[in-house]
Short mmCIF file of N, CA and C in Angstrom, two decimals:
data_model
loop_
_atom_site.label_atom_id
_atom_site.label_comp_id
_atom_site.label_asym_id
_atom_site.label_seq_id
_atom_site.Cartn_x
_atom_site.Cartn_y
_atom_site.Cartn_z
N LEU Q 1 196.04 -58.17 42.87
CA LEU Q 1 196.59 -59.01 41.40
C LEU Q 1 195.22 -59.51 40.84
N TRP Q 2 194.41 -59.33 41.96
CA TRP Q 2 192.97 -60.11 41.42
C TRP Q 2 192.01 -58.91 40.40
N PRO Q 3 191.43 -59.56 39.76
CA PRO Q 3 190.71 -58.58 38.50
C PRO Q 3 189.67 -57.99 39.41
N PRO Q 4 189.19 -56.85 39.09
CA PRO Q 4 188.17 -56.25 39.60
C PRO Q 4 186.78 -56.65 39.72
N ASP Q 5 186.50 -57.65 38.55
CA ASP Q 5 185.17 -58.10 38.67
C ASP Q 5 184.97 -59.25 39.37
N GLU Q 6 186.33 -59.97 40.01
CA GLU Q 6 186.36 -60.88 41.01
C GLU Q 6 185.13 -60.71 42.23
N PRO Q 7 184.29 -61.63 42.35
CA PRO Q 7 183.15 -61.35 43.53
C PRO Q 7 183.69 -61.31 44.77
N LEU Q 8 184.81 -61.72 45.16
CA LEU Q 8 185.52 -61.77 46.35
C LEU Q 8 185.92 -60.10 46.41
N VAL Q 9 186.19 -59.73 45.62
CA VAL Q 9 187.12 -58.28 45.63
C VAL Q 9 185.99 -57.14 45.82
N GLU Q 10 184.75 -57.45 45.12
CA GLU Q 10 183.67 -57.02 45.62
C GLU Q 10 183.27 -56.57 46.95
N ARG Q 11 183.19 -57.71 47.48
CA ARG Q 11 182.83 -57.98 49.00
C ARG Q 11 183.70 -57.83 49.94
N THR Q 12 185.33 -57.33 49.73
CA THR Q 12 186.15 -56.92 50.83
C THR Q 12 185.94 -55.33 51.09
N ALA Q 13 186.30 -55.14 52.12
CA ALA Q 13 186.12 -53.60 52.72
C ALA Q 13 187.68 -53.49 53.48
N GLU Q 14 188.28 -52.23 53.39
CA GLU Q 14 189.41 -52.00 53.90
C GLU Q 14 188.63 -51.50 55.53
N VAL Q 15 189.36 -52.08 56.43
CA VAL Q 15 189.06 -51.92 57.84
C VAL Q 15 190.19 -51.27 58.50
N GLN Q 16 190.06 -50.08 59.09
CA GLN Q 16 191.35 -49.36 59.65
C GLN Q 16 191.29 -50.12 61.27
N GLU Q 17 192.36 -50.40 61.38
CA GLU Q 17 192.78 -50.84 63.03
C GLU Q 17 192.40 -49.49 63.85
N LYS Q 18 192.12 -50.19 64.83
CA LYS Q 18 191.86 -49.24 65.79
C LYS Q 18 192.98 -48.64 66.52
N LYS Q 19 193.49 -47.31 66.89
CA LYS Q 19 194.50 -47.17 67.24
C LYS Q 19 194.02 -46.94 68.87
N VAL Q 20 195.12 -47.67 69.80
CA VAL Q 20 194.61 -47.52 71.15
C VAL Q 20 195.26 -46.12 71.48
N PRO Q 21 194.26 -45.41 72.78
CA PRO Q 21 194.82 -44.20 73.19
C PRO Q 21 196.01 -44.14 73.78
N TYR Q 22 196.46 -45.09 74.80
CA TYR Q 22 197.92 -45.05 75.66
C TYR Q 22 198.50 -46.19 74.84
N ASP Q 23 199.79 -45.74 74.92
CA ASP Q 23 200.81 -47.18 74.84
C ASP Q 23 201.07 -48.10 75.78
N TRP Q 24 200.55 -47.98 76.75
CA TRP Q 24 200.43 -49.19 78.17
C TRP Q 24 199.09 -50.10 77.83
N MET Q 25 198.43 -49.90 77.13
CA MET Q 25 197.06 -50.53 77.01
C MET Q 25 197.42 -51.84 76.20
N GLN Q 26 196.95 -52.96 76.51
CA GLN Q 26 197.30 -54.51 76.03
C GLN Q 26 196.31 -54.50 74.92
N GLU Q 27 196.32 -55.83 74.00
CA GLU Q 27 195.71 -56.33 73.38
C GLU Q 27 194.34 -56.75 73.81
N GLY Q 28 193.12 -56.07 73.17
CA GLY Q 28 191.69 -56.45 74.08
C GLY Q 28 191.05 -55.69 75.10
N GLU Q 29 192.10 -54.63 75.46
CA GLU Q 29 191.96 -53.59 76.52
C GLU Q 29 191.15 -52.58 75.89
N LEU Q 30 189.86 -52.29 76.70
CA LEU Q 30 188.98 -51.21 76.11
C LEU Q 30 188.95 -50.00 77.09
N LEU Q 31 189.22 -48.73 76.56
CA LEU Q 31 188.99 -47.68 77.37
C LEU Q 31 187.67 -47.33 77.60
N LYS Q 32 187.14 -47.11 79.09
CA LYS Q 32 185.75 -46.94 79.52
C LYS Q 32 185.33 -45.59 79.98
N TRP Q 33 186.44 -45.05 80.60
CA TRP Q 33 186.08 -43.70 80.95
C TRP Q 33 187.60 -42.95 81.21
N ARG Q 34 187.73 -41.65 80.64
CA ARG Q 34 189.04 -41.00 81.10
C ARG Q 34 188.68 -39.73 81.22
N GLY Q 35 189.49 -39.11 82.16
CA GLY Q 35 189.50 -37.63 82.41
C GLY Q 35 190.77 -37.19 83.07
N ARG Q 36 190.48 -35.85 83.84
CA ARG Q 36 191.63 -35.16 84.63
C ARG Q 36 190.83 -34.25 85.51
N SER Q 37 191.68 -33.50 86.20
CA SER Q 37 191.20 -33.04 86.93
C SER Q 37 190.03 -31.91 86.53
N HIS Q 38 189.35 -31.16 87.68
CA HIS Q 38 188.59 -29.84 87.03
C HIS Q 38 188.99 -28.61 86.41
N ILE Q 39 188.65 -28.18 85.58
CA ILE Q 39 189.22 -26.83 84.69
C ILE Q 39 189.88 -25.94 85.65
N LEU Q 40 189.20 -25.99 87.09
CA LEU Q 40 189.27 -24.83 88.04
C LEU Q 40 191.08 -25.26 88.53
N TRP Q 41 191.36 -26.48 88.43
CA TRP Q 41 193.08 -26.52 88.34
C TRP Q 41 193.75 -26.21 87.55
N LEU Q 42 193.16 -25.68 86.46
CA LEU Q 42 193.98 -25.37 85.11
C LEU Q 42 194.13 -23.58 85.58
N LEU Q 43 192.94 -23.36 85.72
CA LEU Q 43 192.36 -21.75 85.96
C LEU Q 43 193.18 -21.12 86.96
N GLY Q 44 193.21 -21.62 88.20
CA GLY Q 44 193.87 -21.39 89.28
C GLY Q 44 195.34 -20.98 89.11
N PRO Q 45 196.12 -21.90 88.55
CA PRO Q 45 197.61 -21.54 88.15
C PRO Q 45 197.93 -20.76 87.33
N ILE Q 46 196.83 -20.51 86.28
CA ILE Q 46 197.22 -19.91 85.05
C ILE Q 46 196.84 -18.44 85.30
N LEU Q 47 195.78 -17.92 85.70
CA LEU Q 47 195.27 -16.79 86.05
C LEU Q 47 196.18 -15.71 86.59
N PRO Q 48 197.24 -16.03 87.74
CA PRO Q 48 198.45 -15.05 88.02
C PRO Q 48 199.28 -14.94 86.77
N VAL Q 49 199.41 -15.69 85.97
CA VAL Q 49 200.31 -15.72 84.41
C VAL Q 49 199.42 -14.68 83.76
N ILE Q 50 198.26 -14.82 83.35
CA ILE Q 50 197.67 -14.01 82.55
C ILE Q 50 197.74 -12.73 83.00
N LEU Q 51 197.60 -12.55 84.62
CA LEU Q 51 197.52 -11.38 85.59
C LEU Q 51 198.91 -10.46 85.02
N VAL Q 52 200.14 -11.29 85.08
CA VAL Q 52 201.42 -10.49 85.00
C VAL Q 52 201.44 -10.44 83.46
N PHE Q 53 200.76 -11.12 82.41
CA PHE Q 53 200.99 -10.47 81.18
C PHE Q 53 200.39 -9.34 81.06
N LEU Q 54 199.01 -9.50 81.27
CA LEU Q 54 198.41 -7.99 81.21
C LEU Q 54 199.12 -6.74 81.91
N LEU Q 55 199.81 -7.20 82.98
CA LEU Q 55 200.71 -6.03 83.78
C LEU Q 55 201.86 -5.70 83.01
N VAL Q 56 202.54 -6.49 82.28
CA VAL Q 56 203.55 -6.32 81.25
C VAL Q 56 203.23 -5.41 80.27
N MET Q 57 201.88 -5.87 79.48
CA MET Q 57 201.45 -5.09 78.43
C MET Q 57 200.97 -3.48 78.81
N LEU Q 58 200.65 -3.60 79.87
CA LEU Q 58 200.03 -2.18 80.62
C LEU Q 58 201.30 -1.37 80.75
N PHE Q 59 202.37 -2.14 81.24
CA PHE Q 59 203.89 -1.44 81.76
C PHE Q 59 204.42 -0.90 80.26
N GLY Q 60 204.08 -1.81 79.16
CA GLY Q 60 204.49 -1.40 77.42
C GLY Q 60 203.78 -0.28 76.98
N ILE Q 61 202.62 -0.16 77.19
CA ILE Q 61 201.71 0.99 76.94
C ILE Q 61 202.07 2.24 77.59
N VAL Q 62 202.03 2.16 79.15
CA VAL Q 62 202.16 3.63 79.53
C VAL Q 62 203.65 3.78 79.91
N GLY Q 63 204.73 2.69 79.53
CA GLY Q 63 205.97 3.32 79.51
C GLY Q 63 206.55 3.85 78.49
N ARG Q 64 205.60 4.10 77.44
CA ARG Q 64 206.12 4.67 76.12
C ARG Q 64 206.50 6.36 76.18
N ASP Q 65 205.82 6.63 77.29
CA ASP Q 65 205.84 8.29 77.42
C ASP Q 65 207.20 8.56 78.17
N ARG Q 66 207.71 7.48 79.20
CA ARG Q 66 209.09 7.68 79.85
C ARG Q 66 210.12 7.06 79.06
N LEU Q 67 210.03 5.97 78.58
CA LEU Q 67 211.16 5.28 78.21
C LEU Q 67 211.38 5.35 76.41
N GLY Q 68 210.39 5.78 75.72
CA GLY Q 68 210.03 5.83 74.42
C GLY Q 68 209.47 4.72 73.97
N GLN Q 69 208.65 4.84 72.87
CA GLN Q 69 207.91 3.91 72.40
C GLN Q 69 208.68 2.47 72.01
N THR Q 70 209.91 2.58 71.76
CA THR Q 70 210.93 1.59 71.08
C THR Q 70 211.38 0.78 72.48
N GLY Q 71 211.77 1.50 73.49
CA GLY Q 71 212.32 0.95 74.88
C GLY Q 71 211.25 0.14 75.35
N ALA Q 72 210.23 0.79 75.83
CA ALA Q 72 209.01 0.16 76.65
C ALA Q 72 208.57 -1.13 75.89
N GLY Q 73 208.66 -0.81 74.54
CA GLY Q 73 207.86 -2.01 73.86
C GLY Q 73 209.07 -3.48 73.89
N VAL Q 74 210.21 -2.96 73.31
CA VAL Q 74 211.15 -4.19 73.52
C VAL Q 74 211.50 -4.72 74.97
N THR Q 75 211.18 -4.21 76.09
CA THR Q 75 211.20 -4.30 77.40
C THR Q 75 209.98 -5.64 77.60
N ALA Q 76 208.64 -5.09 77.20
CA ALA Q 76 207.44 -5.71 77.49
C ALA Q 76 207.88 -7.13 76.88
N VAL Q 77 208.03 -7.07 75.56
CA VAL Q 77 208.15 -8.13 74.73
C VAL Q 77 209.41 -9.23 75.24
N VAL Q 78 210.25 -8.75 75.73
CA VAL Q 78 211.65 -9.61 76.37
C VAL Q 78 210.85 -10.05 77.58
N LEU Q 79 210.08 -9.59 78.31
CA LEU Q 79 209.41 -10.11 79.71
C LEU Q 79 208.61 -11.13 79.43
N ILE Q 80 207.79 -10.58 78.44
CA ILE Q 80 206.67 -11.91 77.71
C ILE Q 80 207.41 -13.03 77.24
N GLY Q 81 208.26 -12.77 76.60
CA GLY Q 81 208.80 -14.09 75.69
C GLY Q 81 209.68 -15.08 76.40
N ILE Q 82 210.39 -14.36 77.56
CA ILE Q 82 211.41 -15.21 78.36
C ILE Q 82 210.69 -15.84 79.56
N PHE Q 83 209.56 -14.98 80.35
CA PHE Q 83 209.12 -15.84 81.23
C PHE Q 83 207.52 -16.08 81.30
N VAL Q 84 207.00 -15.18 80.81
CA VAL Q 84 205.17 -15.29 80.98
C VAL Q 84 204.90 -16.37 80.02
N VAL Q 85 205.31 -16.36 79.08
CA VAL Q 85 204.58 -17.23 77.94
C VAL Q 85 205.25 -18.95 78.29
N PRO Q 86 206.71 -18.90 78.56
CA PRO Q 86 206.99 -20.07 78.69
C PRO Q 86 206.30 -20.65 80.25
N VAL Q 87 205.96 -19.94 81.02
CA VAL Q 87 205.48 -20.56 82.26
C VAL Q 87 204.07 -20.66 81.93
N GLY Q 88 203.06 -20.04 81.22
CA GLY Q 88 201.94 -20.25 80.95
C GLY Q 88 201.88 -21.61 80.07
N ILE Q 89 202.79 -21.91 79.26
CA ILE Q 89 202.76 -23.35 78.17
C ILE Q 89 203.24 -24.32 79.33
N TRP Q 90 203.99 -24.09 80.12
CA TRP Q 90 204.43 -25.16 81.13
C TRP Q 90 203.32 -25.25 81.94
N ILE Q 91 202.18 -24.55 82.40
CA ILE Q 91 201.32 -25.09 83.54
C ILE Q 91 200.36 -25.81 82.75
N ALA Q 92 200.04 -25.00 81.54
CA ALA Q 92 198.94 -25.80 80.52
C ALA Q 92 199.37 -27.14 80.11
N TYR Q 93 200.57 -27.14 79.85
CA TYR Q 93 200.89 -28.77 79.28
C TYR Q 93 200.90 -29.78 80.41
N ASN Q 94 201.22 -29.11 81.61
CA ASN Q 94 201.34 -30.22 82.78
C ASN Q 94 199.75 -30.88 83.09
N TYR Q 95 198.92 -29.82 83.00
CA TYR Q 95 197.73 -30.07 83.24
C TYR Q 95 197.12 -30.96 82.13
N PHE Q 96 197.26 -30.61 80.73
CA PHE Q 96 196.46 -31.55 79.85
C PHE Q 96 197.21 -32.98 79.82
N ASP Q 97 198.46 -32.93 80.23
CA ASP Q 97 199.38 -34.55 80.23
C ASP Q 97 198.76 -35.21 81.25
N ASP Q 98 198.21 -34.88 82.47
CA ASP Q 98 198.10 -35.63 83.33
C ASP Q 98 196.64 -36.34 83.09
N TYR Q 99 196.44 -37.29 83.42
CA TYR Q 99 195.00 -38.13 83.08
C TYR Q 99 194.43 -39.28 84.25
N TYR Q 100 193.49 -39.32 84.10
CA TYR Q 100 192.88 -40.70 84.97
C TYR Q 100 192.00 -41.33 83.89
N ALA Q 101 192.40 -42.91 84.17
CA ALA Q 101 191.97 -43.77 83.04
C ALA Q 101 191.11 -44.76 83.61
N VAL Q 102 189.95 -45.37 83.21
CA VAL Q 102 189.39 -46.65 83.61
C VAL Q 102 189.39 -47.65 82.34
N THR Q 103 189.81 -48.78 82.13
CA THR Q 103 189.54 -49.78 81.07
C THR Q 103 188.86 -51.01 81.79
N ASN Q 104 188.72 -51.66 80.66
CA ASN Q 104 188.17 -53.04 81.19
C ASN Q 104 189.21 -54.03 82.02
N ARG Q 105 190.21 -53.41 82.22
CA ARG Q 105 191.07 -54.41 83.16
C ARG Q 105 192.15 -53.56 84.23
N ARG Q 106 192.05 -52.38 84.26
CA ARG Q 106 192.78 -51.68 85.29
C ARG Q 106 192.14 -49.88 85.27
N VAL Q 107 192.41 -49.52 86.57
CA VAL Q 107 192.09 -48.23 86.77
C VAL Q 107 193.66 -47.40 86.88
N THR Q 108 193.53 -46.27 86.31
CA THR Q 108 195.25 -45.94 86.44
C THR Q 108 194.86 -44.13 86.53
N ARG Q 109 196.20 -43.65 87.14
CA ARG Q 109 196.43 -42.33 87.29
C ARG Q 109 197.75 -42.25 86.93
N ARG Q 110 197.95 -40.93 85.90
CA ARG Q 110 199.33 -40.28 85.50
C ARG Q 110 199.37 -39.09 86.03
N ASP Q 111 200.67 -38.53 86.69
CA ASP Q 111 200.99 -37.61 87.13
C ASP Q 111 202.41 -37.04 86.19
N HIS Q 112 202.25 -35.95 85.73
CA HIS Q 112 203.59 -35.59 84.88
C HIS Q 112 203.91 -34.19 85.31
N GLN Q 113 205.09 -33.71 85.62
CA GLN Q 113 205.35 -32.43 85.83
C GLN Q 113 206.61 -32.47 84.75
N VAL Q 114 206.70 -31.60 83.84
CA VAL Q 114 207.72 -31.54 82.51
C VAL Q 114 209.21 -31.02 83.55
N LEU Q 115 210.10 -31.80 83.45
CA LEU Q 115 211.48 -31.64 83.79
C LEU Q 115 211.72 -31.93 85.48
N LEU Q 116 210.45 -32.58 85.78
CA LEU Q 116 210.21 -32.64 87.34
C LEU Q 116 210.14 -34.32 87.80
N TYR Q 117 209.08 -34.73 87.18
CA TYR Q 117 208.88 -36.18 87.39
C TYR Q 117 207.76 -36.39 86.50
N GLN Q 118 207.87 -37.91 86.70
CA GLN Q 118 206.46 -38.57 85.83
C GLN Q 118 206.46 -39.94 86.48
N ALA Q 119 204.98 -40.11 86.69
CA ALA Q 119 204.59 -41.61 87.36
C ALA Q 119 203.40 -41.68 87.06
N ARG Q 120 203.15 -42.97 86.93
CA ARG Q 120 201.76 -43.72 86.67
C ARG Q 120 201.61 -44.99 87.83
N VAL Q 121 200.36 -44.98 88.50
CA VAL Q 121 199.86 -46.04 89.30
C VAL Q 121 198.69 -46.71 88.60
N GLU Q 122 198.67 -47.95 89.19
CA GLU Q 122 197.68 -48.36 88.34
C GLU Q 122 197.14 -49.78 89.08
N ALA Q 123 196.04 -50.23 89.14
CA ALA Q 123 195.62 -51.48 89.94
C ALA Q 123 194.81 -52.46 88.92
N PRO Q 124 194.76 -53.48 88.85
CA PRO Q 124 193.73 -54.18 88.30
C PRO Q 124 192.16 -53.95 88.87
N VAL Q 125 191.47 -54.19 88.08
CA VAL Q 125 189.86 -54.04 88.06
C VAL Q 125 189.36 -54.87 89.07
N GLU Q 126 189.65 -56.09 88.99
CA GLU Q 126 189.21 -56.99 89.80
C GLU Q 126 189.93 -57.04 91.40
N MET Q 127 190.70 -56.09 91.63
CA MET Q 127 191.30 -55.86 92.86
C MET Q 127 190.66 -54.71 93.72
N ILE Q 128 189.68 -54.05 92.99
CA ILE Q 128 188.82 -53.00 93.56
C ILE Q 128 188.41 -53.25 94.87
N GLN Q 129 188.25 -52.97 96.11
CA GLN Q 129 187.56 -53.15 97.03
C GLN Q 129 186.28 -52.21 97.42
N ASP Q 130 186.73 -51.04 97.07
CA ASP Q 130 185.71 -49.87 97.45
C ASP Q 130 186.06 -48.55 96.97
N VAL Q 131 185.08 -47.88 96.42
CA VAL Q 131 185.16 -46.68 95.75
C VAL Q 131 184.51 -45.68 96.90
N THR Q 132 184.95 -44.41 97.14
CA THR Q 132 184.44 -43.50 97.79
C THR Q 132 184.59 -41.99 97.07
N VAL Q 133 183.53 -41.42 97.46
CA VAL Q 133 183.71 -39.88 96.94
C VAL Q 133 183.81 -38.77 97.91
N GLN Q 134 184.60 -37.72 98.05
CA GLN Q 134 184.84 -37.24 99.07
C GLN Q 134 184.43 -35.15 98.10
N THR Q 135 183.90 -34.62 99.10
CA THR Q 135 183.77 -33.37 98.07
C THR Q 135 183.54 -32.37 99.23
N ASP Q 136 183.49 -31.14 99.01
CA ASP Q 136 183.33 -30.10 99.70
C ASP Q 136 182.01 -29.09 99.32
N PHE Q 137 182.09 -27.91 100.18
CA PHE Q 137 181.07 -27.01 99.34
C PHE Q 137 181.21 -26.52 98.01
N TRP Q 138 182.51 -26.03 97.85
CA TRP Q 138 182.94 -25.57 96.54
C TRP Q 138 182.73 -26.74 95.64
N GLY Q 139 183.06 -27.83 96.00
CA GLY Q 139 183.03 -28.89 95.03
C GLY Q 139 181.71 -29.42 94.54
N ARG Q 140 180.64 -29.10 95.78
CA ARG Q 140 179.13 -29.48 94.82
C ARG Q 140 178.94 -28.29 94.42
N VAL Q 141 179.25 -27.02 94.35
CA VAL Q 141 178.88 -26.01 93.62
C VAL Q 141 179.25 -26.20 91.96
N PHE Q 142 180.75 -26.59 92.07
CA PHE Q 142 181.36 -26.68 90.52
C PHE Q 142 181.25 -27.94 90.21
N ASP Q 143 180.78 -28.88 91.06
CA ASP Q 143 180.89 -30.22 90.61
C ASP Q 143 182.12 -31.15 90.44
N TYR Q 144 182.78 -31.14 91.30
CA TYR Q 144 184.13 -31.73 91.20
C TYR Q 144 184.49 -32.38 92.67
N GLY Q 145 185.23 -33.31 93.06
CA GLY Q 145 185.69 -33.98 94.00
C GLY Q 145 186.48 -34.99 94.13
N ASP Q 146 187.06 -35.75 95.00
CA ASP Q 146 188.29 -36.65 95.01
C ASP Q 146 187.47 -38.12 94.83
N VAL Q 147 187.77 -38.85 93.99
CA VAL Q 147 187.55 -40.28 93.90
C VAL Q 147 188.53 -41.11 94.58
N THR Q 148 188.26 -41.78 95.33
CA THR Q 148 189.30 -42.76 95.79
C THR Q 148 189.18 -44.29 95.84
N ILE Q 149 189.80 -44.86 95.02
CA ILE Q 149 189.84 -46.35 95.10
C ILE Q 149 190.51 -47.34 95.54
N ARG Q 150 190.21 -47.97 96.84
CA ARG Q 150 190.48 -48.97 97.60
C ARG Q 150 190.96 -50.23 96.79
N THR Q 151 192.30 -50.81 96.76
CA THR Q 151 192.48 -51.70 96.52
C THR Q 151 193.25 -52.84 97.00
N ALA Q 152 193.07 -54.07 96.64
CA ALA Q 152 194.22 -55.15 97.54
C ALA Q 152 195.45 -55.37 96.77
N ALA Q 153 195.55 -54.42 95.60
CA ALA Q 153 196.93 -54.35 95.09
C ALA Q 153 198.22 -53.70 95.91
N LYS Q 154 199.20 -53.86 95.29
CA LYS Q 154 200.28 -53.21 96.07
C LYS Q 154 200.34 -51.99 96.00
N VAL Q 155 199.88 -51.13 95.17
CA VAL Q 155 199.68 -49.90 95.57
C VAL Q 155 198.80 -49.30 96.49
N GLY Q 156 197.93 -50.06 96.72
CA GLY Q 156 197.03 -49.70 97.81
C GLY Q 156 195.97 -48.73 97.23
N ALA Q 157 195.70 -47.46 97.85
CA ALA Q 157 194.43 -46.70 97.39
C ALA Q 157 195.08 -45.86 96.18
N ILE Q 158 194.19 -45.86 95.25
CA ILE Q 158 194.66 -44.95 93.93
C ILE Q 158 193.41 -43.53 94.20
N SER Q 159 193.74 -42.32 94.09
CA SER Q 159 192.78 -41.26 94.09
C SER Q 159 192.84 -40.22 92.92
N PHE Q 160 191.82 -40.24 92.29
CA PHE Q 160 191.43 -39.28 91.06
C PHE Q 160 191.18 -38.07 92.01
N ARG Q 161 192.13 -37.28 91.95
CA ARG Q 161 191.96 -35.76 92.74
C ARG Q 161 191.22 -34.76 91.97
N HIS Q 162 190.23 -34.13 92.31
CA HIS Q 162 189.55 -32.91 91.79
C HIS Q 162 188.74 -33.29 90.60
N VAL Q 163 188.34 -34.53 90.45
CA VAL Q 163 187.66 -34.80 89.05
C VAL Q 163 186.30 -34.29 88.92
N SER Q 164 185.96 -33.91 87.77
CA SER Q 164 184.76 -33.40 87.38
C SER Q 164 183.77 -34.83 87.52
N ASN Q 165 182.40 -34.45 87.72
CA ASN Q 165 181.22 -35.31 88.08
C ASN Q 165 181.80 -36.66 88.54
N PRO Q 166 182.16 -36.17 90.14
CA PRO Q 166 182.92 -37.53 90.69
C PRO Q 166 181.75 -38.64 90.98
N ASP Q 167 180.51 -38.55 91.10
CA ASP Q 167 179.50 -39.49 91.03
C ASP Q 167 179.41 -40.28 89.71
N THR Q 168 179.27 -39.68 88.74
CA THR Q 168 179.53 -40.31 87.63
C THR Q 168 180.83 -41.20 87.47
N VAL Q 169 181.88 -40.68 87.64
CA VAL Q 169 183.19 -41.58 87.78
C VAL Q 169 183.08 -42.66 88.72
N LYS Q 170 182.59 -42.54 89.97
CA LYS Q 170 182.23 -43.73 90.70
C LYS Q 170 181.73 -44.79 90.41
N GLU Q 171 180.29 -44.34 89.33
CA GLU Q 171 179.40 -45.12 88.90
C GLU Q 171 180.24 -46.30 87.63
N ALA Q 172 181.11 -45.51 87.02
CA ALA Q 172 181.75 -45.98 86.08
C ALA Q 172 182.74 -46.93 86.38
N ILE Q 173 183.45 -46.83 87.52
CA ILE Q 173 184.11 -47.66 88.09
C ILE Q 173 183.63 -49.02 88.98
N GLU Q 174 182.52 -48.67 89.29
CA GLU Q 174 181.81 -49.80 89.87
C GLU Q 174 181.44 -50.61 89.09
N GLU Q 175 180.81 -50.18 87.87
CA GLU Q 175 180.14 -50.79 86.99
C GLU Q 175 181.19 -51.93 86.28
N GLN Q 176 182.34 -51.30 85.80
CA GLN Q 176 183.15 -52.22 85.54
C GLN Q 176 183.82 -52.99 86.31
N ARG Q 177 183.93 -52.92 87.68
CA ARG Q 177 184.17 -54.01 88.44
C ARG Q 177 183.28 -55.01 88.71
N THR Q 178 181.94 -54.52 88.52
CA THR Q 178 180.89 -55.46 88.76
C THR Q 178 181.04 -56.79 87.03
N GLU Q 179 181.07 -56.01 86.12
CA GLU Q 179 181.39 -56.88 84.97
C GLU Q 179 182.56 -57.44 85.08
N THR Q 180 183.91 -57.09 85.34
CA THR Q 180 185.12 -58.03 85.40
C THR Q 180 184.75 -59.20 86.63
N LEU Q 181 184.09 -58.69 87.63
CA LEU Q 181 183.72 -59.84 88.56
C LEU Q 181 182.79 -61.14 88.00
N ALA Q 182 181.64 -60.64 87.38
CA ALA Q 182 180.83 -61.58 86.74
C ALA Q 182 181.54 -62.59 85.69
N ALA Q 183 182.41 -61.77 85.01
CA ALA Q 183 183.22 -62.57 83.82
C ALA Q 183 184.08 -63.47 84.45
N ALA Q 184 184.52 -63.08 85.54
CA ALA Q 184 185.51 -64.12 86.35
C ALA Q 184 184.97 -65.33 86.77
N ARG Q 185 183.83 -64.96 87.62
CA ARG Q 185 182.71 -66.13 88.01
C ARG Q 185 182.15 -66.91 86.83
N GLY Q 186 182.09 -66.23 85.93
CA GLY Q 186 182.05 -67.33 84.71
C GLY Q 186 182.87 -68.00 84.32
N ARG Q 187 184.10 -67.72 84.13
CA ARG Q 187 185.23 -68.53 83.71
C ARG Q 187 185.28 -69.47 85.00
N GLN Q 188 185.41 -69.25 86.12
CA GLN Q 188 185.22 -70.38 87.24
C GLN Q 188 184.38 -71.25 87.05
N LYS Q 189 183.10 -70.98 86.73
CA LYS Q 189 181.91 -71.87 86.72
C LYS Q 189 182.08 -73.03 85.18
N GLU Q 190 182.87 -72.16 84.16
CA GLU Q 190 183.20 -72.99 83.03
C GLU Q 190 184.43 -73.97 83.23
N GLU Q 191 185.38 -73.42 83.96
CA GLU Q 191 186.44 -74.41 84.30
C GLU Q 191 185.94 -75.40 85.12
N LEU Q 192 185.11 -75.06 86.00
CA LEU Q 192 184.42 -76.31 87.01
C LEU Q 192 183.58 -77.40 86.05
N ARG Q 193 182.83 -76.89 85.01
CA ARG Q 193 182.09 -77.87 84.45
C ARG Q 193 183.08 -78.26 83.80
N HIS Q 194 183.95 -77.84 82.97
CA HIS Q 194 185.03 -78.91 82.36
C HIS Q 194 185.86 -80.14 83.25
N GLY Q 195 186.04 -79.63 84.22
CA GLY Q 195 186.80 -80.59 85.43
C GLY Q 195 185.91 -81.49 85.61
N LEU Q 196 184.65 -81.05 85.79
CA LEU Q 196 183.33 -82.22 86.05
C LEU Q 196 183.07 -83.27 84.94
N MET Q 197 183.01 -82.75 83.70
CA MET Q 197 183.12 -83.62 82.31
C MET Q 197 184.25 -84.45 82.12
N SER Q 198 185.55 -83.85 82.78
CA SER Q 198 186.61 -84.75 82.50
C SER Q 198 186.70 -85.88 83.43
#
């Protein structure tokens, strides 16, 4: 309702509220790192589906001579539509819907298999006791590994399995743990100071 020439109107600006990446995040919680299993864990299950897709297409092309163009084509389309495509979508969705996340308050792992189960485990950052990386020969070649986060929380250890750049992930977790513990020590000192002043 203010006129446009009002000085305060000229100095105001619309600020878009930041949307949190996940609905379980609380106010003031910041996402520090997120990721998922290495791309090989998508390619491994989906390559057989692609192979079946190519074989069905080959059947549709070669089968034209025996079954006729219409019969082979219809059979190939039905097989692809009923089996191959849904399985491929299911595998891809399950891969991209799983994630690992590190915030300034917690570490989280989410596992989701459509129509089968859904689970999310988490532990507060200040309860992290140790972070280790385990990899093998192929993990060193393709740069993936298992990052195990041992905690004093009820869930125990949380494992980020087959994660890309495991050493980078370990550094991010340990850095966040250090920052959280330093902030906690600062709060304790401040409370002690206030207590002494009182």
